[in-house]
Short mmCIF file of C-alpha atoms in Angstrom, two decimals:
data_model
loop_
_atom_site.label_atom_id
_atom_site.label_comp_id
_atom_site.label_asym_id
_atom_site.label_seq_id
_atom_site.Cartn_x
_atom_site.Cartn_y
_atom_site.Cartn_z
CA UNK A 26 121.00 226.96 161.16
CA UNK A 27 118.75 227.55 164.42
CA UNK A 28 120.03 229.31 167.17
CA UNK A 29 119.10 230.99 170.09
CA UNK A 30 119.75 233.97 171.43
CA UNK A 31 118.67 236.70 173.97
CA UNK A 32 117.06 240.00 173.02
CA UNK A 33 116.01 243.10 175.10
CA UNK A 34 112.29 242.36 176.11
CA UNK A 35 111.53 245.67 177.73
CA UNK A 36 112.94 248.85 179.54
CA UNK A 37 113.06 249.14 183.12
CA UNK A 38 112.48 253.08 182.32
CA UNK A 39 115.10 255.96 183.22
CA UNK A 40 114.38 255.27 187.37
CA UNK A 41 113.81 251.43 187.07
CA UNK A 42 115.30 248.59 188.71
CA UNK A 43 115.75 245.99 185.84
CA UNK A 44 114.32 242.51 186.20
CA UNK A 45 114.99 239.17 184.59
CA UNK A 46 111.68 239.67 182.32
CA UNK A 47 113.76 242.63 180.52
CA UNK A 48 115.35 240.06 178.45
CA UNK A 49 113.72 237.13 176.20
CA UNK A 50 114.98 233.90 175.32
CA UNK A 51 114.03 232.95 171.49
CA UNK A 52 114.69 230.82 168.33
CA UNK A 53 116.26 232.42 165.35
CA UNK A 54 118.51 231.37 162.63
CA UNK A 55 122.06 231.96 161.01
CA UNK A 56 123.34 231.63 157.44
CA UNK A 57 124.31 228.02 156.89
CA UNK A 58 127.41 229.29 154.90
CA UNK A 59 130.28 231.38 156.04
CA UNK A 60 131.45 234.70 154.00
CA UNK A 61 135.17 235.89 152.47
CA UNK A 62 136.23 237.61 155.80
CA UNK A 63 134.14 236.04 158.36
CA UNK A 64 134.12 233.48 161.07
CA UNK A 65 131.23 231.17 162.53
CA UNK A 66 131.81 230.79 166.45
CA UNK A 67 130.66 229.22 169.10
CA UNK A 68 129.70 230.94 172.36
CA UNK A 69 131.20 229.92 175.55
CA UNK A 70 131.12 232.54 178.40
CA UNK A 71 129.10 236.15 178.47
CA UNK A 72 130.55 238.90 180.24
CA UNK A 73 127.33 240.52 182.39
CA UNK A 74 128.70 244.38 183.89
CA UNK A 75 126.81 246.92 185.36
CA UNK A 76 127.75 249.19 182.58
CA UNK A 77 125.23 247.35 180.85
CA UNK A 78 122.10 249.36 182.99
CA UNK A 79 122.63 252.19 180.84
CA UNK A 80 122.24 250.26 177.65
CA UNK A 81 118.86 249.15 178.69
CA UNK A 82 117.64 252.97 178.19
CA UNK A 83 117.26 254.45 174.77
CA UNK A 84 119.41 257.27 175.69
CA UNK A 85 122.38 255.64 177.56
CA UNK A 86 123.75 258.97 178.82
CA UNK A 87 127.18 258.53 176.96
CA UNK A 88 128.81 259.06 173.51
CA UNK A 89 130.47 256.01 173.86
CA UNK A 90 127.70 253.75 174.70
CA UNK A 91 125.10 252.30 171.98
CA UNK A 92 121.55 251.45 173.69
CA UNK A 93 119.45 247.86 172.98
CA UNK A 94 116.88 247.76 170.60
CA UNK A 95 113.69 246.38 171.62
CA UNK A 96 113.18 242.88 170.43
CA UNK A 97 116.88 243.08 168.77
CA UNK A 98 119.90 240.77 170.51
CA UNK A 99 121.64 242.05 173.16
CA UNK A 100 125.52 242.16 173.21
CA UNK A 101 128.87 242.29 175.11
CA UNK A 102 131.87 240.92 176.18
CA UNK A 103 131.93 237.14 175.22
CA UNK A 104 134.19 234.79 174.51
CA UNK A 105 134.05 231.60 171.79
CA UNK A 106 135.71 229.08 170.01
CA UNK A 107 135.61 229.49 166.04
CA UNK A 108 134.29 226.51 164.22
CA UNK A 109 134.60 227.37 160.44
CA UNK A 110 136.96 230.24 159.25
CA UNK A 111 136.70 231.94 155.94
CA UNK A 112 139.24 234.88 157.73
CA UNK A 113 142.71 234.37 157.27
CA UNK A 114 144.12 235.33 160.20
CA UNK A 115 141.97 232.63 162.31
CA UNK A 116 141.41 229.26 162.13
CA UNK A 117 139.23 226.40 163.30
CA UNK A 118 139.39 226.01 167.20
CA UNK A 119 141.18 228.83 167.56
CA UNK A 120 139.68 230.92 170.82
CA UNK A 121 138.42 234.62 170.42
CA UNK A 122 136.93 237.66 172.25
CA UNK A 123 135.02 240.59 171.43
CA UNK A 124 133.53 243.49 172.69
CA UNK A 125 130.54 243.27 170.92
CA UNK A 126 129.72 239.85 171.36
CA UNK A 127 126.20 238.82 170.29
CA UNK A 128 124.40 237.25 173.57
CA UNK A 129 123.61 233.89 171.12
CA UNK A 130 124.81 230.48 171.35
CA UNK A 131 126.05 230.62 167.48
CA UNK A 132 127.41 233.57 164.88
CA UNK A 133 128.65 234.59 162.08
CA UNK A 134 131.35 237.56 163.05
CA UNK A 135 133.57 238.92 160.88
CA UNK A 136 136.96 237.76 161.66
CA UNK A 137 138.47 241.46 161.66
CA UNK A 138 136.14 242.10 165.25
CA UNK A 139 137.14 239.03 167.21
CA UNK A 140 140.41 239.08 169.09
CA UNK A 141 142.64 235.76 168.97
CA UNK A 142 143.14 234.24 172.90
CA UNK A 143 146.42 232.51 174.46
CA UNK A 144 144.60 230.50 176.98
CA UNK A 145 147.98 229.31 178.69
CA UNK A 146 148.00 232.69 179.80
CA UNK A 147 145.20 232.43 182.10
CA UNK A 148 146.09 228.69 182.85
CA UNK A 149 143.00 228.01 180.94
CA UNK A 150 140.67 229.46 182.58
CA UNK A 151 139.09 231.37 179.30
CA UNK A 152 137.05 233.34 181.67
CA UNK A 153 139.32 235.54 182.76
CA UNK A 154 139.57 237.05 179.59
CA UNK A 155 136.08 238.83 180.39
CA UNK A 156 137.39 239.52 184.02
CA UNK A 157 140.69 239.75 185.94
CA UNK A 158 142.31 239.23 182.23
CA UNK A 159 140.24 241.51 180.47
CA UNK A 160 137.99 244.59 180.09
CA UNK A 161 137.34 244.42 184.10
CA UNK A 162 140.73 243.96 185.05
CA UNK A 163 142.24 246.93 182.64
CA UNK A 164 139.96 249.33 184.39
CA UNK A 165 141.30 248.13 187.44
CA UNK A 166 144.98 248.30 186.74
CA UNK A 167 144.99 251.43 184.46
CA UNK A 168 142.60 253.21 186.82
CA UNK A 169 144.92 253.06 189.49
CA UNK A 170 148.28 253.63 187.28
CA UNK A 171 146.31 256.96 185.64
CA UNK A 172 144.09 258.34 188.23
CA UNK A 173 145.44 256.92 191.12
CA UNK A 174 148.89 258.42 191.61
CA UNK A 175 149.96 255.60 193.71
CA UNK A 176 153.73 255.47 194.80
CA UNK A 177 155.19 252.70 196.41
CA UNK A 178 157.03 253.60 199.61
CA UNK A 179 154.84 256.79 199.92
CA UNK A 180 152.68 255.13 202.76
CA UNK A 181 149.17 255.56 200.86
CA UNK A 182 145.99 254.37 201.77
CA UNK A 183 143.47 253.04 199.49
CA UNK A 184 139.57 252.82 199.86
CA UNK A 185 137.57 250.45 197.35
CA UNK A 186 134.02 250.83 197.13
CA UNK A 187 131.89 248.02 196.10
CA UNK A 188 135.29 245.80 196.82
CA UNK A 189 133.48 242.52 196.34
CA UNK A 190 132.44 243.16 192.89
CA UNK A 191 134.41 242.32 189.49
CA UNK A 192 135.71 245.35 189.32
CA UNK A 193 136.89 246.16 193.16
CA UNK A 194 137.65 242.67 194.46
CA UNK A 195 140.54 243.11 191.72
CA UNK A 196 141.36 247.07 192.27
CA UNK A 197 142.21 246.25 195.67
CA UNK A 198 144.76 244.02 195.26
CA UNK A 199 146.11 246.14 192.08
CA UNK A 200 146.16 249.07 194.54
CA UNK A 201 148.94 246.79 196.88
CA UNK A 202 151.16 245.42 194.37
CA UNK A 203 151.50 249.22 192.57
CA UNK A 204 152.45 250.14 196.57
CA UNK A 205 149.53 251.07 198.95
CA UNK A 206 150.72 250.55 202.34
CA UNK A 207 147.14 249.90 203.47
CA UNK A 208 143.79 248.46 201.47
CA UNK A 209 140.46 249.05 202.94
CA UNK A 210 137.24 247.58 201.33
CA UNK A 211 133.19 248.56 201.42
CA UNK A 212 130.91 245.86 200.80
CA UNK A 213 127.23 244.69 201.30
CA UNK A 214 127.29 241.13 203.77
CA UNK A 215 129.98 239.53 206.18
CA UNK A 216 130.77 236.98 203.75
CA UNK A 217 132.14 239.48 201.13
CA UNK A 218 133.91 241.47 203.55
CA UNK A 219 135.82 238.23 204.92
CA UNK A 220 136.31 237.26 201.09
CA UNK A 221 138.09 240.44 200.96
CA UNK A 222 140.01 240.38 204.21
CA UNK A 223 140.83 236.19 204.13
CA UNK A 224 141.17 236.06 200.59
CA UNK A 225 141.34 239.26 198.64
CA UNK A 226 144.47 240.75 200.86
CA UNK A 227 142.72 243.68 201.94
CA UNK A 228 143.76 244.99 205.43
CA UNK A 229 140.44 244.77 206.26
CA UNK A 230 136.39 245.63 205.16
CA UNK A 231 133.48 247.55 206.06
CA UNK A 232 129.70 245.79 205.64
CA UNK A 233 128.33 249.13 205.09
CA UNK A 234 124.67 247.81 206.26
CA UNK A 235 125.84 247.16 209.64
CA UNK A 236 127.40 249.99 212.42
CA UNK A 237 128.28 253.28 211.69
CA UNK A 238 130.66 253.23 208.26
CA UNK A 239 132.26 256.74 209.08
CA UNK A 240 133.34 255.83 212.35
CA UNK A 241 134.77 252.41 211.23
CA UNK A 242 136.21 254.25 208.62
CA UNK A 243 138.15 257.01 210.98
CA UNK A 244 139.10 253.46 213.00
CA UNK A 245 140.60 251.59 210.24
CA UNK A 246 142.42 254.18 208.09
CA UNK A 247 143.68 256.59 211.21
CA UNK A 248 145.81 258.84 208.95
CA UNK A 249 143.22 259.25 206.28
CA UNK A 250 142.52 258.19 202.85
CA UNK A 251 144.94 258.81 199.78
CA UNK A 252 143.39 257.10 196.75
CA UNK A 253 139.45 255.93 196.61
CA UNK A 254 138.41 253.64 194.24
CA UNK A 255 134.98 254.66 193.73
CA UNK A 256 132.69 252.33 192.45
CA UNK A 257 129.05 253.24 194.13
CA UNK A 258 129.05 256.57 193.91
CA UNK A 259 126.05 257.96 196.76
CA UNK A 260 126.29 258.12 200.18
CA UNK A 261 129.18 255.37 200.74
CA UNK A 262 131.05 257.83 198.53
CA UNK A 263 130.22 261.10 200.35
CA UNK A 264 131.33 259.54 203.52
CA UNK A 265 134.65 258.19 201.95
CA UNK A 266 135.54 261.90 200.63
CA UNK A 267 134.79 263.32 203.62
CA UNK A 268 137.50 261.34 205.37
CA UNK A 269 139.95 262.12 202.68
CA UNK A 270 143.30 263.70 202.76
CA UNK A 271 144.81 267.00 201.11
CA UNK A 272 145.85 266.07 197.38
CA UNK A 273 144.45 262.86 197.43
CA UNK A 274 142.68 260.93 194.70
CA UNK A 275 139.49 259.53 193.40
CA UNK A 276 139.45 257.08 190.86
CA UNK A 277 136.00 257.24 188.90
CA UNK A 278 135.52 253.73 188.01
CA UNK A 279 131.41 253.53 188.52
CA UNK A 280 128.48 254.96 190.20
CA UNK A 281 126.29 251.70 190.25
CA UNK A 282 124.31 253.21 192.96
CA UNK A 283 123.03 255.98 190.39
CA UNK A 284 122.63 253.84 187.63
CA UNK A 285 118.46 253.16 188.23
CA UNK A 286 118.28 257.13 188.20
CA UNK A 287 118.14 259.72 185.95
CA UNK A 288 121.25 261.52 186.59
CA UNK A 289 123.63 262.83 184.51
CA UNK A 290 127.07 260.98 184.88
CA UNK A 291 129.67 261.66 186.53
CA UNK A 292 126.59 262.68 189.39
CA UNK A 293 127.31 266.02 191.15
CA UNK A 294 128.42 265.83 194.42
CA UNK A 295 126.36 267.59 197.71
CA UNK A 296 127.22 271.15 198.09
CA UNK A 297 129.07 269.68 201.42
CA UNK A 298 131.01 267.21 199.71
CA UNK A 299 131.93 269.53 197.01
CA UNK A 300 132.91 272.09 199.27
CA UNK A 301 135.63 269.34 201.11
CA UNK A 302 136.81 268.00 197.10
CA UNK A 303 137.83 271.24 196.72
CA UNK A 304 139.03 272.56 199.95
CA UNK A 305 141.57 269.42 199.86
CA UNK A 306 142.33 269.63 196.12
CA UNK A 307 140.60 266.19 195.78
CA UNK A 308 140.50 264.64 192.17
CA UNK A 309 137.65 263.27 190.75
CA UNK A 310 138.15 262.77 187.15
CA UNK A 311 136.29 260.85 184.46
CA UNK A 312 137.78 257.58 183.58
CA UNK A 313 137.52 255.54 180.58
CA UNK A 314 139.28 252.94 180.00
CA UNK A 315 139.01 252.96 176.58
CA UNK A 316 141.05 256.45 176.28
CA UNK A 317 144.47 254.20 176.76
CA UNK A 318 144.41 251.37 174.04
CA UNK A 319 148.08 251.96 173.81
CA UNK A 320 148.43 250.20 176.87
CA UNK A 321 146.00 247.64 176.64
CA UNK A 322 148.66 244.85 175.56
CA UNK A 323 151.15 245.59 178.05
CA UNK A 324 149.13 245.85 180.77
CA UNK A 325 146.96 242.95 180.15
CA UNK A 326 150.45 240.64 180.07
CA UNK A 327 150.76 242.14 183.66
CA UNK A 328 147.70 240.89 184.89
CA UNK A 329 148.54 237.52 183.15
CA UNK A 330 151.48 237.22 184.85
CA UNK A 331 150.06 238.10 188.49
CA UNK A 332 147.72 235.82 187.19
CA UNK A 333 150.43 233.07 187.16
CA UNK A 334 152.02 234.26 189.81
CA UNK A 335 148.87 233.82 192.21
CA UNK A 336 149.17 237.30 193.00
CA UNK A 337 145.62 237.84 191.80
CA UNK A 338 143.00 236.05 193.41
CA UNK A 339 140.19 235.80 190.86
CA UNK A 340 136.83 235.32 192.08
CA UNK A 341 133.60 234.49 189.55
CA UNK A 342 129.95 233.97 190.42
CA UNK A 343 129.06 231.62 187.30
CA UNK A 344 125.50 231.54 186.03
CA UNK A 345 124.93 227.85 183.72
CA UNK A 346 122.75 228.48 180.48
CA UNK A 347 121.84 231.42 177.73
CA UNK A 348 118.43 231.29 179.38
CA UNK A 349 119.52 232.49 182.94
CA UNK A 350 121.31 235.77 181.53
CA UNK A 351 118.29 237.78 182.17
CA UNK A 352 118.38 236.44 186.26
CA UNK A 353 122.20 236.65 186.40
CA UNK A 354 121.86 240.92 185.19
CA UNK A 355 119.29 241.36 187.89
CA UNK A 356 120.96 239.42 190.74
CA UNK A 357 124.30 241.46 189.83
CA UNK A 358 122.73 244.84 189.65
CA UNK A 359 121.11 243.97 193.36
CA UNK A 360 124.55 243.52 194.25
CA UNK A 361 124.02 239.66 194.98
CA UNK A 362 127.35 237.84 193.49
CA UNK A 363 130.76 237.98 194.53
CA UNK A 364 133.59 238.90 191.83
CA UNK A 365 132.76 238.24 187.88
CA UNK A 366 129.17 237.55 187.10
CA UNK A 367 129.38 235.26 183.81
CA UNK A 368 127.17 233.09 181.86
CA UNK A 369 128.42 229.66 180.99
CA UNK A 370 126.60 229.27 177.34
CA UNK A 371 128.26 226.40 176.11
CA UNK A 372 130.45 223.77 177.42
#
C-alpha cells in the first residue's frame, strides 16, 4: 500500500535555526494486511510543538526525549481515524491519538499505543485533542495547579510569556479561572497582543518589540508579579523576574528562545537574576508534564468542559497538506502563528 510520509532531511546543527528543507516529503509503502493486535489508521491532524527543536539534534538534551533519525519518519502528536482493526478494544471509525504518531498519511499502529477519542467532548473539533484538549492544554492546566500555587481570592498576578502561542494563549486563561486577580501577556506583534486582550481575557499585553517592556511591565502589574508562566526563557524572562514579588512563582513550561543554542536546559540564569530568584525565594522548578499521569484524565475532562462551557477560547493556525509540515515547523519556531500550529493531513 503506498503512502507518504515525512522524514528528517537534515540537522539544523546544535546553534541552527531549522528550515522547511530539514524535512522531506517521500513515497513509501505499508503492509497490505493488518496483524493480531494492530490497527491501520488514517491520519487526520499533526500536532507541530516547539519541543520538537530538540528532536532535530542527535543529542536532544533530555532523558525523556528520543532524537530523529536521518532519512527515518518523523513523529508526534497526531490524531486519526482507524480503518481496519485486528485490536479488540477498537474498531473501524473509531477516532484515536497518540504520542508517537508517525508524520504519514497511513499506518499500521498497534492498537495498545493509540488512545480511543470522544469527539462530543470537544464539540467535534478533533483538533483539540492535540491542543487546548490535549498534551498542550495539560501543561497548561497542571503547570499552574503544581507549580503555580495559585489561590483564588489571594489577589495574584500572573505573567505569560509567549501568551499567543499554544501553550500561553491557553495558560492565561487557566491562570483566571484557578483565581488570578490579574493576567498579563508578552507577545511578538499588535495583533497577538489584541488577540490576547479582545479575545483571550487577559487584562492586557505587552508587544515586547515595541517601547520599553520593563517599564510597561511596572505600569500594568503595579503591585508586582506572583506567578510567571515562562515560556521564552532569555531576556523577556530576566526582565519578568526582576519585577517579581517575595515567594512568588515561576512555572517552567519552555525556553523556546534557547532552543537554537547549545545550552543545557533548564538555562542558568545571569548572576543578577539569580541573585533576585534567590533574594525573593523565587521558584523556578523543572516541569514535566509527564511526571502527573495520574491526573491526566481528570484534568483533561476539565478542559473539556471549559471547553463546552466557552470558557476556553481555542485558537489554531492550520497548515493544509503532509507536504507543508516542514514550512508550518519553521514558521512556528519564528514565532509566526497564533495558538495551535497543526497540519490538516487528511480530510
Amino acid at each position: 500500500m503506498i503512502i507518504q510520509r515525512v522524514v528528517l532531511n537534515s540537522r539544523p546543527g546544535k546553534n541552527g535555526v531549522p528550515v522547511a528543507e530539514n524535512f522531506r516529503l517521500e513515497q513509501s509503502t505499508i503492509a497490505d494486511t493488518v496483524q493480531t493486535g494492530q490497527v491501520r489508521v488514517k491520519t487526520l491532524y499533526l500536532s507541530v510543538d516547539p519541543y520538537m527543536r530538540c528532536r532535530m539534534n542527535e543529542d536532544t538534551g533530555s532523558d525523556y526525549l528520543r532524537p530523529w533519525q536521518l532519512s527515518e519518519v518523523a513523529d508526534g502528536g497526531g490524531v486519526g481515524v482507524v480503518e481496519e482493526s485486528k485490536y479488540e478494544n477498537l474498531a473501524k471509525g473509531d477516532f484515536v491519538t497518540s504520542f508517537t504518531w508517525p508524520w504519514q498519511t497511513l499506518a499500521i499502529l498497534d492498537g495498545s499505543s493509540l488512545q480511543k477519542l470522544v469527539p462530543q467532548l470537544v464539540n467535534g473539533r478533533l483538533s483539540y485533542f492535540l491542543g487546548a484538549a490535549g498534551i498542550t492544554g495539560l501543561t497548561a492546566l497542571l503547570g499552574i495547579r503544581e507549580k503555580g500555587h495559585v489561590a483564588a481570592g489571594a489577589n495574584q498576578t500572573m505573567v505569560v510569556s509567549g501568551a499567543a502561542g499554544a501553550c500561553g494563549s491557553l495558560a492565561g486563561q487557566i491562570g483566571r479561572l484557578e483565581g488570578c486577580s490579574r493576567v498579563v501577556g508578552i507577545a511578538g506583534t499588535d495583533e497577538k497582543c489584541s488577540i490576547l486582550a479582545q479575545e483571550m481575557g487577559f487584562d492586557a499585553a505587552i508587544n515586547y518589540k515595541k517601547g520599553d517592556v520593563a517599564k510597561q511591565l511596572r505600569e500594568l502589574c503595579p503591585g508586582g508579579v506572583d506567578v510567571y508562566f515562562d515560556n521564552v526563557g532569555g531576556d523577556i524572562s530576566d526582565t519578568v523576574i526582576s519585577q517579581m514579588n517575595q515567594n512568588s512563582h515561576i512555572i517552567l513550561c519552555g525556553q523556546i528562545s534557547q532552543y537554537n543554542k547549545d545550552v543545557p536546559y533548564p538555562p542558568p540564569l545571569p548572576p543578577d537574576i539569580e541573585k533576585i530568584q534567590k533574594e525573593r525565594n523565587i521558584t523556578r522548578e523543572r516541569f514535566l508534564v509527564l511526571n502527573y499521569m495520574d491526573k491526566h484524565e481528570a484534568s483533561v475532562l476539565q478542559l473539556c468542559q471549559w471547553i463546552q462551557e466557552g470558557k476556553l477560547k481555542v485558537r489554531e493556525t492550520m497548515v493544509e497538506g503532509l507536504a507543508n509540515i516542514g514550512a508550518a515547523f519553521q514558521s512556528m519556531m519564528s514565532g509566526g502563528n497564533i495558538g495551535k500550529q497543526i497540519v490538516s493531513v487528511s480530510k
